[in-house]
Short mmCIF file of C-alpha atoms in Angstrom, two decimals:
data_model
loop_
_atom_site.label_atom_id
_atom_site.label_comp_id
_atom_site.label_asym_id
_atom_site.label_seq_id
_atom_site.Cartn_x
_atom_site.Cartn_y
_atom_site.Cartn_z
CA MET D 1 60.45 44.35 -26.92
CA GLY D 2 63.76 42.94 -25.74
CA PHE D 3 61.94 40.38 -23.60
CA VAL D 4 59.95 38.79 -26.43
CA GLY D 5 62.51 36.21 -27.37
CA LYS D 6 63.50 35.23 -23.82
CA PRO D 7 62.13 31.96 -22.48
CA LEU D 8 60.09 32.07 -19.29
CA PRO D 9 61.99 30.95 -16.20
CA LYS D 10 61.14 27.41 -15.05
CA ALA D 11 59.30 27.18 -11.78
CA ARG D 12 61.12 25.32 -9.07
CA VAL D 13 59.32 22.19 -7.90
CA ASN D 14 59.90 20.82 -4.42
CA PRO D 15 59.19 17.06 -4.59
CA TRP D 16 58.89 16.77 -0.81
CA ARG D 17 56.30 19.54 -0.72
CA CYS D 18 54.25 17.81 -3.49
CA TYR D 19 54.47 14.50 -1.66
CA HIS D 20 53.22 15.97 1.62
CA GLN D 21 50.49 17.90 -0.23
CA ASN D 22 49.21 14.69 -1.90
CA ILE D 23 49.25 12.86 1.41
CA GLN D 24 47.31 15.68 3.06
CA GLU D 25 44.72 15.66 0.24
CA GLU D 26 44.26 11.91 0.68
CA ILE D 27 43.82 12.35 4.43
CA ASP D 28 41.29 15.15 3.92
CA LEU D 29 39.36 13.04 1.38
CA SER D 30 39.39 10.04 3.72
CA MET D 31 38.12 12.17 6.60
CA ALA D 32 35.37 13.62 4.40
CA GLU D 33 34.28 10.15 3.31
CA ARG D 34 34.34 8.96 6.93
CA ASP D 35 32.26 11.94 8.06
CA GLN D 36 29.81 11.37 5.22
CA ALA D 37 29.48 7.68 6.14
CA ALA D 38 29.03 8.59 9.79
CA MET D 39 26.31 11.08 8.85
CA SER D 40 24.64 8.40 6.70
CA VAL D 41 24.64 5.91 9.59
CA SER D 42 23.41 8.58 11.98
CA SER D 43 20.66 9.49 9.54
CA ARG D 44 19.56 5.87 9.25
CA GLU D 45 19.54 5.48 13.03
CA GLY D 46 17.58 8.71 13.36
CA LEU D 47 14.94 7.44 10.94
CA LEU D 48 14.60 4.00 12.52
CA VAL D 49 12.30 5.01 15.38
CA PRO D 50 9.97 7.14 13.21
CA ALA D 51 9.84 4.29 10.67
CA LEU D 52 8.85 1.81 13.40
CA ILE D 53 6.16 4.20 14.61
CA VAL D 54 4.74 4.60 11.10
CA GLY D 55 4.80 0.84 10.49
CA GLY D 56 3.15 0.09 13.83
CA GLY D 57 0.60 2.84 13.23
CA ILE D 58 -0.40 1.36 9.86
CA LEU D 59 -0.79 -2.06 11.49
CA LEU D 60 -3.09 -0.63 14.20
CA THR D 61 -5.05 1.40 11.65
CA MET D 62 -5.72 -1.64 9.45
CA LEU D 63 -6.77 -4.05 12.22
CA PRO D 64 -10.35 -2.68 12.59
CA VAL D 65 -10.93 -2.93 8.81
CA THR D 66 -11.29 -6.73 8.83
CA MET D 67 -12.19 -7.27 12.50
CA ILE D 68 -15.88 -6.83 11.67
CA VAL D 69 -15.85 -9.39 8.82
CA PRO D 70 -16.38 -12.60 10.87
CA ALA D 71 -19.46 -11.13 12.64
CA LEU D 72 -20.80 -9.11 9.72
CA LYS D 73 -24.10 -10.98 9.50
CA GLU D 74 -24.79 -10.62 13.26
CA LEU D 75 -23.62 -6.99 13.45
CA VAL D 76 -25.81 -5.84 10.56
CA GLY D 77 -28.27 -8.45 9.29
CA VAL D 78 -29.48 -9.96 12.57
CA ARG D 79 -29.26 -6.77 14.61
CA PHE D 80 -31.35 -4.64 12.22
CA GLN D 81 -33.27 -7.44 10.45
CA VAL D 82 -32.06 -6.56 6.95
CA GLY D 83 -31.33 -8.85 4.01
CA ALA D 84 -28.06 -9.94 2.41
CA PHE D 85 -28.11 -7.02 -0.04
CA TRP D 86 -27.98 -4.46 2.75
CA VAL D 87 -25.26 -6.39 4.56
CA HIS D 88 -23.14 -6.09 1.40
CA ALA D 89 -24.16 -2.43 1.10
CA PHE D 90 -22.84 -1.83 4.62
CA VAL D 91 -19.40 -3.02 3.48
CA SER D 92 -19.47 -0.88 0.33
CA THR D 93 -20.62 2.29 2.14
CA SER D 94 -17.23 2.70 3.80
CA LEU D 95 -15.46 2.35 0.46
CA ILE D 96 -17.79 4.91 -1.14
CA GLY D 97 -17.01 7.44 1.59
CA ALA D 98 -13.28 6.77 1.21
CA THR D 99 -13.40 7.12 -2.57
CA LEU D 100 -15.35 10.37 -2.58
CA PHE D 101 -13.32 12.08 0.14
CA ALA D 102 -9.81 10.80 -0.67
CA PRO D 103 -8.73 13.65 -3.03
CA LEU D 104 -9.73 16.28 -0.47
CA ALA D 105 -8.14 14.22 2.32
CA GLY D 106 -4.85 14.14 0.42
CA ALA D 107 -4.95 17.89 -0.13
CA ILE D 108 -5.63 18.51 3.59
CA ILE D 109 -2.73 16.23 4.54
CA ASP D 110 -0.32 18.09 2.24
CA ARG D 111 -1.48 21.51 3.42
CA ASN D 112 -0.50 20.62 6.99
CA ALA D 113 3.23 20.98 7.71
CA GLY D 114 4.20 17.76 9.44
CA ARG D 115 0.87 16.02 8.75
CA ARG D 116 0.66 14.68 12.30
CA ARG D 117 -2.28 16.83 13.39
CA VAL D 118 -4.43 15.57 10.52
CA LEU D 119 -3.40 11.99 11.32
CA VAL D 120 -4.33 12.28 15.01
CA ALA D 121 -7.67 13.93 14.20
CA ALA D 122 -8.53 11.24 11.63
CA LEU D 123 -7.71 8.38 14.02
CA VAL D 124 -9.72 9.93 16.87
CA GLY D 125 -12.57 10.47 14.43
CA ASN D 126 -12.30 6.86 13.29
CA SER D 127 -12.56 5.70 16.89
CA LEU D 128 -15.68 7.83 17.46
CA CYS D 129 -17.25 6.39 14.30
CA PHE D 130 -16.87 2.86 15.66
CA VAL D 131 -18.52 4.02 18.90
CA ALA D 132 -21.38 5.40 16.79
CA LEU D 133 -21.61 2.05 14.96
CA ALA D 134 -21.95 0.27 18.30
CA LEU D 135 -24.66 2.67 19.57
CA ALA D 136 -26.59 3.30 16.33
CA PRO D 137 -30.34 2.92 17.10
CA THR D 138 -31.44 2.56 13.45
CA PHE D 139 -30.00 0.99 10.32
CA TRP D 140 -29.72 4.32 8.49
CA MET D 141 -27.75 5.88 11.34
CA LEU D 142 -25.51 2.84 11.19
CA MET D 143 -24.94 3.47 7.45
CA MET D 144 -24.16 7.15 8.08
CA ALA D 145 -21.59 6.25 10.72
CA ARG D 146 -20.11 3.69 8.32
CA PHE D 147 -19.82 6.33 5.57
CA LEU D 148 -17.98 8.69 7.94
CA GLU D 149 -15.75 5.85 9.13
CA GLY D 150 -14.58 5.32 5.54
CA ILE D 151 -13.65 9.01 5.30
CA MET D 152 -11.67 8.93 8.54
CA HIS D 153 -9.92 5.69 7.63
CA ILE D 154 -8.75 6.81 4.18
CA THR D 155 -7.46 10.08 5.67
CA ALA D 156 -5.48 8.28 8.38
CA LEU D 157 -4.05 5.65 6.02
CA SER D 158 -3.03 8.25 3.41
CA ALA D 159 -1.34 10.35 6.14
CA TRP D 160 0.61 7.32 7.40
CA MET D 161 1.80 6.53 3.86
CA ALA D 162 2.79 10.14 3.21
CA LEU D 163 4.83 10.14 6.43
CA GLY D 164 6.44 6.84 5.42
CA ALA D 165 7.37 8.27 2.02
CA GLU D 166 9.00 11.26 3.76
CA LEU D 167 11.18 8.85 5.71
CA SER D 168 12.30 6.91 2.61
CA PRO D 169 15.97 7.55 1.74
CA GLY D 170 16.64 8.61 -1.83
CA GLY D 171 17.09 5.61 -4.11
CA ARG D 172 16.08 3.20 -1.34
CA SER D 173 12.36 3.84 -1.10
CA GLY D 174 11.54 0.25 -2.05
CA ARG D 175 12.50 -1.17 1.32
CA MET D 176 10.58 1.46 3.28
CA MET D 177 7.43 1.24 1.19
CA GLY D 178 7.74 -2.56 1.15
CA ALA D 179 7.87 -2.62 4.95
CA LEU D 180 4.78 -0.40 5.16
CA ALA D 181 2.98 -2.59 2.62
CA GLY D 182 3.80 -5.64 4.73
CA MET D 183 2.40 -4.02 7.87
CA LEU D 184 -0.74 -3.03 5.98
CA ILE D 185 -1.41 -6.58 4.76
CA LEU D 186 -0.46 -8.00 8.17
CA GLY D 187 -3.09 -5.78 9.82
CA ILE D 188 -5.71 -7.05 7.37
CA THR D 189 -4.61 -10.65 7.97
CA VAL D 190 -4.60 -10.49 11.78
CA GLY D 191 -7.86 -8.51 11.95
CA VAL D 192 -10.04 -11.41 10.75
CA PRO D 193 -9.14 -14.00 13.45
CA LEU D 194 -8.95 -11.27 16.10
CA GLY D 195 -12.49 -10.17 15.27
CA GLY D 196 -13.66 -13.78 15.38
CA VAL D 197 -12.23 -14.29 18.86
CA ILE D 198 -13.86 -11.09 20.17
CA ALA D 199 -17.20 -11.95 18.53
CA ARG D 200 -17.36 -15.25 20.44
CA ALA D 201 -17.51 -13.32 23.70
CA SER D 202 -19.62 -10.38 22.45
CA VAL D 203 -20.73 -9.56 18.91
CA GLU D 204 -21.09 -5.82 19.54
CA GLY D 205 -17.77 -5.95 21.39
CA VAL D 206 -16.12 -6.02 17.95
CA PHE D 207 -17.15 -2.39 17.36
CA TRP D 208 -15.94 -1.34 20.83
CA ALA D 209 -12.60 -3.16 20.33
CA ALA D 210 -12.18 -1.45 16.95
CA ALA D 211 -12.83 1.93 18.60
CA ALA D 212 -10.23 1.18 21.29
CA ILE D 213 -7.61 0.11 18.74
CA SER D 214 -8.17 3.27 16.66
CA MET D 215 -7.73 5.40 19.79
CA VAL D 216 -4.51 3.53 20.64
CA ALA D 217 -3.31 4.27 17.09
CA ALA D 218 -4.06 7.98 17.65
CA LEU D 219 -2.05 7.98 20.89
CA PHE D 220 0.71 6.01 19.18
CA SER D 221 0.95 8.66 16.44
CA LEU D 222 1.73 11.30 19.08
CA LEU D 223 5.15 9.65 19.47
CA LEU D 224 6.03 10.77 15.95
CA ARG D 225 8.31 13.80 15.84
CA HIS D 226 9.46 13.71 12.23
CA ARG D 227 8.40 16.93 10.50
CA ARG D 228 8.64 18.36 7.03
CA PRO D 229 11.24 21.16 6.76
CA GLU D 230 9.70 24.52 7.64
CA SER D 231 11.17 26.07 4.49
CA THR D 232 8.86 23.97 2.32
CA ARG D 233 5.85 26.01 1.24
CA PRO D 234 2.62 24.03 1.74
CA PRO D 235 0.90 23.62 -1.65
CA GLY D 236 -2.47 25.21 -2.29
CA LEU D 237 -5.65 23.15 -2.42
CA LYS D 238 -5.99 23.65 -6.19
CA GLU D 239 -2.36 22.58 -6.73
CA CYS D 240 -2.91 19.42 -4.70
CA LEU D 241 -6.01 18.39 -6.61
CA GLN D 242 -4.22 18.90 -9.96
CA VAL D 243 -1.19 16.75 -9.10
CA VAL D 244 -2.38 13.55 -10.75
CA HIS D 245 -3.66 15.44 -13.79
CA ALA D 246 -0.26 17.09 -14.17
CA ASN D 247 1.63 13.79 -13.71
CA PRO D 248 -0.24 11.11 -15.72
CA TRP D 249 2.56 8.60 -15.12
CA LEU D 250 1.01 8.02 -11.69
CA LEU D 251 -1.80 6.20 -13.49
CA LEU D 252 0.58 3.27 -13.94
CA PRO D 253 0.88 2.29 -10.24
CA TYR D 254 -2.77 3.28 -9.79
CA ALA D 255 -3.81 0.85 -12.55
CA TYR D 256 -1.77 -1.94 -10.95
CA THR D 257 -3.26 -1.48 -7.50
CA PHE D 258 -6.77 -1.21 -9.01
CA ILE D 259 -6.40 -4.53 -10.86
CA ASP D 260 -4.73 -6.22 -7.88
CA ARG D 261 -7.43 -5.12 -5.41
CA LEU D 262 -10.14 -6.10 -7.91
CA SER D 263 -8.64 -9.58 -8.05
CA ILE D 264 -8.44 -9.80 -4.26
CA GLY D 265 -12.07 -8.63 -4.06
CA VAL D 266 -12.98 -11.65 -6.20
CA VAL D 267 -10.84 -13.86 -3.92
CA VAL D 268 -12.68 -12.85 -0.73
CA SER D 269 -16.09 -13.25 -2.39
CA THR D 270 -16.22 -15.63 -5.35
CA LEU D 271 -13.25 -17.79 -4.35
CA THR D 272 -14.67 -18.09 -0.84
CA LEU D 273 -17.96 -19.30 -2.34
CA TYR D 274 -16.00 -21.75 -4.50
CA MET D 275 -14.35 -23.13 -1.36
CA THR D 276 -17.84 -23.58 0.14
CA ASP D 277 -19.80 -24.87 -2.85
CA ILE D 278 -17.20 -26.95 -4.71
CA MET D 279 -14.52 -27.78 -2.15
CA ALA D 280 -17.03 -28.20 0.74
CA LEU D 281 -14.80 -26.44 3.29
CA ASN D 282 -16.12 -25.15 6.63
CA PRO D 283 -15.43 -21.56 7.79
CA ALA D 284 -12.32 -22.51 9.76
CA GLN D 285 -10.85 -24.40 6.80
CA ARG D 286 -11.59 -21.50 4.48
CA GLY D 287 -9.85 -19.10 6.85
CA VAL D 288 -6.77 -21.31 7.03
CA LEU D 289 -6.63 -21.63 3.24
CA LEU D 290 -6.87 -17.85 2.77
CA SER D 291 -4.07 -17.40 5.31
CA TYR D 292 -1.76 -19.28 2.92
CA PHE D 293 -2.32 -16.34 0.58
CA LEU D 294 -2.25 -13.43 3.02
CA LEU D 295 0.71 -14.38 5.23
CA PRO D 296 3.31 -14.63 2.42
CA PHE D 297 1.82 -11.43 1.02
CA ALA D 298 2.42 -9.65 4.34
CA PHE D 299 5.85 -11.03 5.26
CA LEU D 300 7.45 -10.85 1.79
CA SER D 301 6.45 -7.26 0.95
CA TYR D 302 9.54 -5.84 2.71
CA PRO D 303 12.06 -8.25 1.11
CA PHE D 304 10.58 -7.57 -2.33
CA GLY D 305 10.63 -3.82 -1.68
CA ARG D 306 14.30 -4.09 -0.72
CA LEU D 307 14.99 -6.19 -3.81
CA SER D 308 13.32 -3.58 -6.02
CA ASP D 309 15.92 -1.05 -4.85
CA ARG D 310 18.58 -3.27 -6.40
CA VAL D 311 17.07 -4.88 -9.49
CA GLY D 312 14.46 -2.25 -10.43
CA ARG D 313 10.77 -1.75 -9.76
CA GLY D 314 9.19 -1.70 -13.21
CA TRP D 315 10.19 -5.18 -14.31
CA MET D 316 9.40 -6.67 -10.90
CA MET D 317 5.92 -5.12 -10.80
CA ALA D 318 5.04 -6.21 -14.34
CA THR D 319 6.48 -9.71 -13.95
CA GLY D 320 4.76 -10.29 -10.60
CA THR D 321 1.41 -9.17 -12.03
CA LEU D 322 1.77 -11.30 -15.17
CA LEU D 323 2.61 -14.46 -13.23
CA PHE D 324 -0.09 -13.77 -10.64
CA GLY D 325 -2.64 -13.55 -13.44
CA LEU D 326 -1.56 -16.93 -14.83
CA VAL D 327 -1.74 -18.55 -11.38
CA TYR D 328 -5.14 -16.91 -10.79
CA MET D 329 -6.54 -18.58 -13.90
CA SER D 330 -5.81 -21.99 -12.38
CA TYR D 331 -7.93 -21.53 -9.22
CA GLY D 332 -10.89 -23.47 -10.58
CA TYR D 333 -8.73 -26.46 -11.55
CA VAL D 334 -6.86 -27.19 -8.32
CA THR D 335 -7.86 -28.70 -4.98
CA GLY D 336 -6.29 -29.99 -1.75
CA ASP D 337 -2.55 -29.56 -1.36
CA THR D 338 -2.29 -28.05 -4.83
CA MET D 339 -4.70 -25.29 -3.81
CA ARG D 340 -2.61 -24.53 -0.73
CA LEU D 341 0.49 -24.26 -2.90
CA THR D 342 -1.41 -22.05 -5.35
CA MET D 343 -2.50 -19.73 -2.53
CA MET D 344 1.08 -19.43 -1.26
CA LEU D 345 2.37 -18.67 -4.75
CA SER D 346 -0.37 -16.05 -5.17
CA GLY D 347 0.74 -14.34 -1.95
CA VAL D 348 4.38 -14.30 -3.07
CA LEU D 349 3.56 -12.81 -6.48
CA SER D 350 1.16 -10.23 -4.97
CA ALA D 351 3.97 -9.03 -2.70
CA ALA D 352 6.27 -8.79 -5.74
CA MET D 353 3.77 -6.37 -7.31
CA PHE D 354 2.51 -4.42 -4.29
CA ALA D 355 5.79 -3.19 -2.77
CA PRO D 356 7.28 -1.85 -6.07
CA SER D 357 4.00 -0.10 -6.98
CA LEU D 358 4.08 1.84 -3.70
CA ALA D 359 7.73 2.74 -4.24
CA ILE D 360 6.99 3.93 -7.80
CA CYS D 361 4.32 6.28 -6.40
CA LYS D 362 6.95 7.77 -4.15
CA ASP D 363 9.54 7.98 -6.96
CA LEU D 364 7.15 9.80 -9.29
CA SER D 365 6.00 12.43 -6.79
CA SER D 366 7.60 15.30 -4.91
CA ARG D 367 7.70 15.49 -1.14
CA GLU D 368 5.06 18.19 -0.72
CA TYR D 369 2.44 16.15 -2.62
CA TYR D 370 2.82 12.73 -0.98
CA GLY D 371 -0.57 13.00 0.72
CA VAL D 372 -2.47 13.57 -2.53
CA VAL D 373 -0.49 10.92 -4.42
CA PHE D 374 -1.06 8.18 -1.85
CA ALA D 375 -4.69 9.20 -1.38
CA GLY D 376 -5.11 8.60 -5.12
CA TYR D 377 -3.37 5.25 -4.76
CA ASN D 378 -5.75 4.26 -1.96
CA VAL D 379 -8.76 5.41 -4.00
CA ALA D 380 -7.69 3.18 -6.92
CA GLY D 381 -7.33 0.24 -4.53
CA SER D 382 -10.69 0.91 -2.85
CA LEU D 383 -12.46 1.11 -6.21
CA GLY D 384 -10.92 -2.19 -7.28
CA PHE D 385 -11.89 -3.88 -4.02
CA MET D 386 -15.44 -2.52 -4.34
CA ILE D 387 -15.87 -3.58 -7.98
CA GLY D 388 -14.23 -7.01 -7.55
CA PRO D 389 -17.06 -8.77 -5.68
CA LEU D 390 -19.67 -7.23 -8.02
CA LEU D 391 -17.71 -8.34 -11.09
CA GLY D 392 -17.08 -11.84 -9.72
CA GLY D 393 -20.72 -12.31 -8.71
CA GLY D 394 -22.00 -10.92 -12.01
CA LEU D 395 -19.74 -13.17 -14.09
CA LEU D 396 -20.65 -16.23 -12.01
CA VAL D 397 -24.42 -15.68 -12.31
CA THR D 398 -24.20 -14.93 -16.05
CA LEU D 399 -22.02 -17.94 -16.85
CA GLN D 400 -24.23 -20.31 -14.86
CA HIS D 401 -27.01 -19.77 -17.41
CA SER D 402 -25.00 -21.65 -20.05
CA LEU D 403 -22.39 -23.63 -18.06
CA SER D 404 -22.29 -26.00 -15.12
CA ARG D 405 -21.57 -24.52 -11.71
CA ILE D 406 -17.93 -25.63 -11.62
CA GLU D 407 -17.31 -24.44 -15.19
CA ALA D 408 -18.85 -21.08 -14.32
CA TYR D 409 -16.41 -20.72 -11.41
CA ARG D 410 -13.48 -21.74 -13.62
CA TRP D 411 -14.27 -19.22 -16.35
CA THR D 412 -14.83 -16.47 -13.77
CA PHE D 413 -11.29 -16.98 -12.46
CA VAL D 414 -9.91 -17.18 -16.02
CA VAL D 415 -11.52 -13.87 -16.99
CA VAL D 416 -10.37 -12.03 -13.84
CA GLY D 417 -6.86 -13.51 -14.13
CA SER D 418 -6.68 -12.32 -17.73
CA PHE D 419 -7.14 -8.74 -16.48
CA GLU D 420 -3.90 -9.10 -14.53
CA VAL D 421 -2.09 -10.43 -17.59
CA LEU D 422 -3.44 -7.65 -19.82
CA CYS D 423 -2.47 -4.99 -17.27
CA ALA D 424 1.14 -6.22 -17.30
CA LEU D 425 1.38 -6.50 -21.09
CA VAL D 426 -0.32 -3.19 -21.91
CA SER D 427 1.65 -1.20 -19.31
CA LEU D 428 5.07 -2.68 -20.10
CA PRO D 429 5.98 -0.23 -22.94
CA PHE D 430 5.14 2.71 -20.68
CA LEU D 431 7.17 1.25 -17.80
CA LEU D 432 10.12 0.80 -20.16
CA ARG D 433 9.91 4.48 -21.13
CA LEU D 434 9.99 5.46 -17.46
CA ILE D 435 12.97 3.17 -16.81
CA ARG D 436 14.92 4.56 -19.79
CA SER D 437 14.20 8.13 -18.69
CA GLY D 438 15.62 7.34 -15.24
CA ARG D 439 12.47 8.37 -13.38
CA ILE D 440 12.10 4.90 -11.89
CA LYS D 441 14.48 2.00 -11.51
#
């Protein structure tokens, strides 16, 4: 009790000891920051080679898709003596196979730790399908091989995208997905003239060249060593197929890619006819004019993906789509140099939408479900590309009953462009909710 009133003794403080302790803490913190920065640089360098492999693989995988376009009539119509309807059906058959099989393909990709085995098998299978297309003795065997080729292609492309998403650093997925988007569009762009050059020497050589390129892509994928951590439990098939149902926010990027591919489907069909019927352009001139669209699309996807990491993806995707829709509506009113400028602007705005939409898919999904998520993204795009030519042709034929030919073209482009505008306006409140919640930038 006698100690209650006594003050506690003051602790002695050595100022020199405190000074040296603070200095040591600063040194330790500086070393930790330096080590962390060094690890970050090392990590980036370690991901560079796998990223280049994935980008190059996507380029090789996409080349055969459009290589057959320049010789489509000779490869199908002339060879098997079938009409224009069946030539168009040949194109759609691949998309039907891809659409039907994509959910299962995504689940298979995610069930495989590392995903490389599925990728190699799909690319080898794709190569064999092109061999079957070259050797098919009847039209119906040709269509069966085409159906299987669509399955193999969607599996390979979804696997490449899943691997690319794995390589995306946290918070910086825009640049990676933008680079992959650029390689995808570049493959589509280069495939058309490459197929034309091969077809001049040998029409059926296009199929054999496509088979060789797919096999090269399979061999190229063997260079990839990046694997998913072994501690990650592969999801079950039922879990994979329920991913999109459990995460309805994925419908936002899916809707954007559906509308964008639908619009591009109208470009490669109805706009090409407009260039022929109204602008009186020959095939070479039409190809050059379309390149004004596709080249900016390909080369600006990476810069826009990188920009989305800084300024945000939601606003960029919605703004790019809105402006693209407005430009699209003007197609029937421009000619000459103005049309070239319009095509270039369309390519720029498409890149501004495409790269962020891929990055949003990655942001909204977990690592173990990338295969399913990107398979769904590819399905939405394939459906849009398949419906686009049918919609454009249907609108054009219907409008020609009451309007002149040029007015029918103009209103077709106005209607399709309005879909882009509506997509941006309707989705904007939902994108704002995602941005406020912090799930996307």
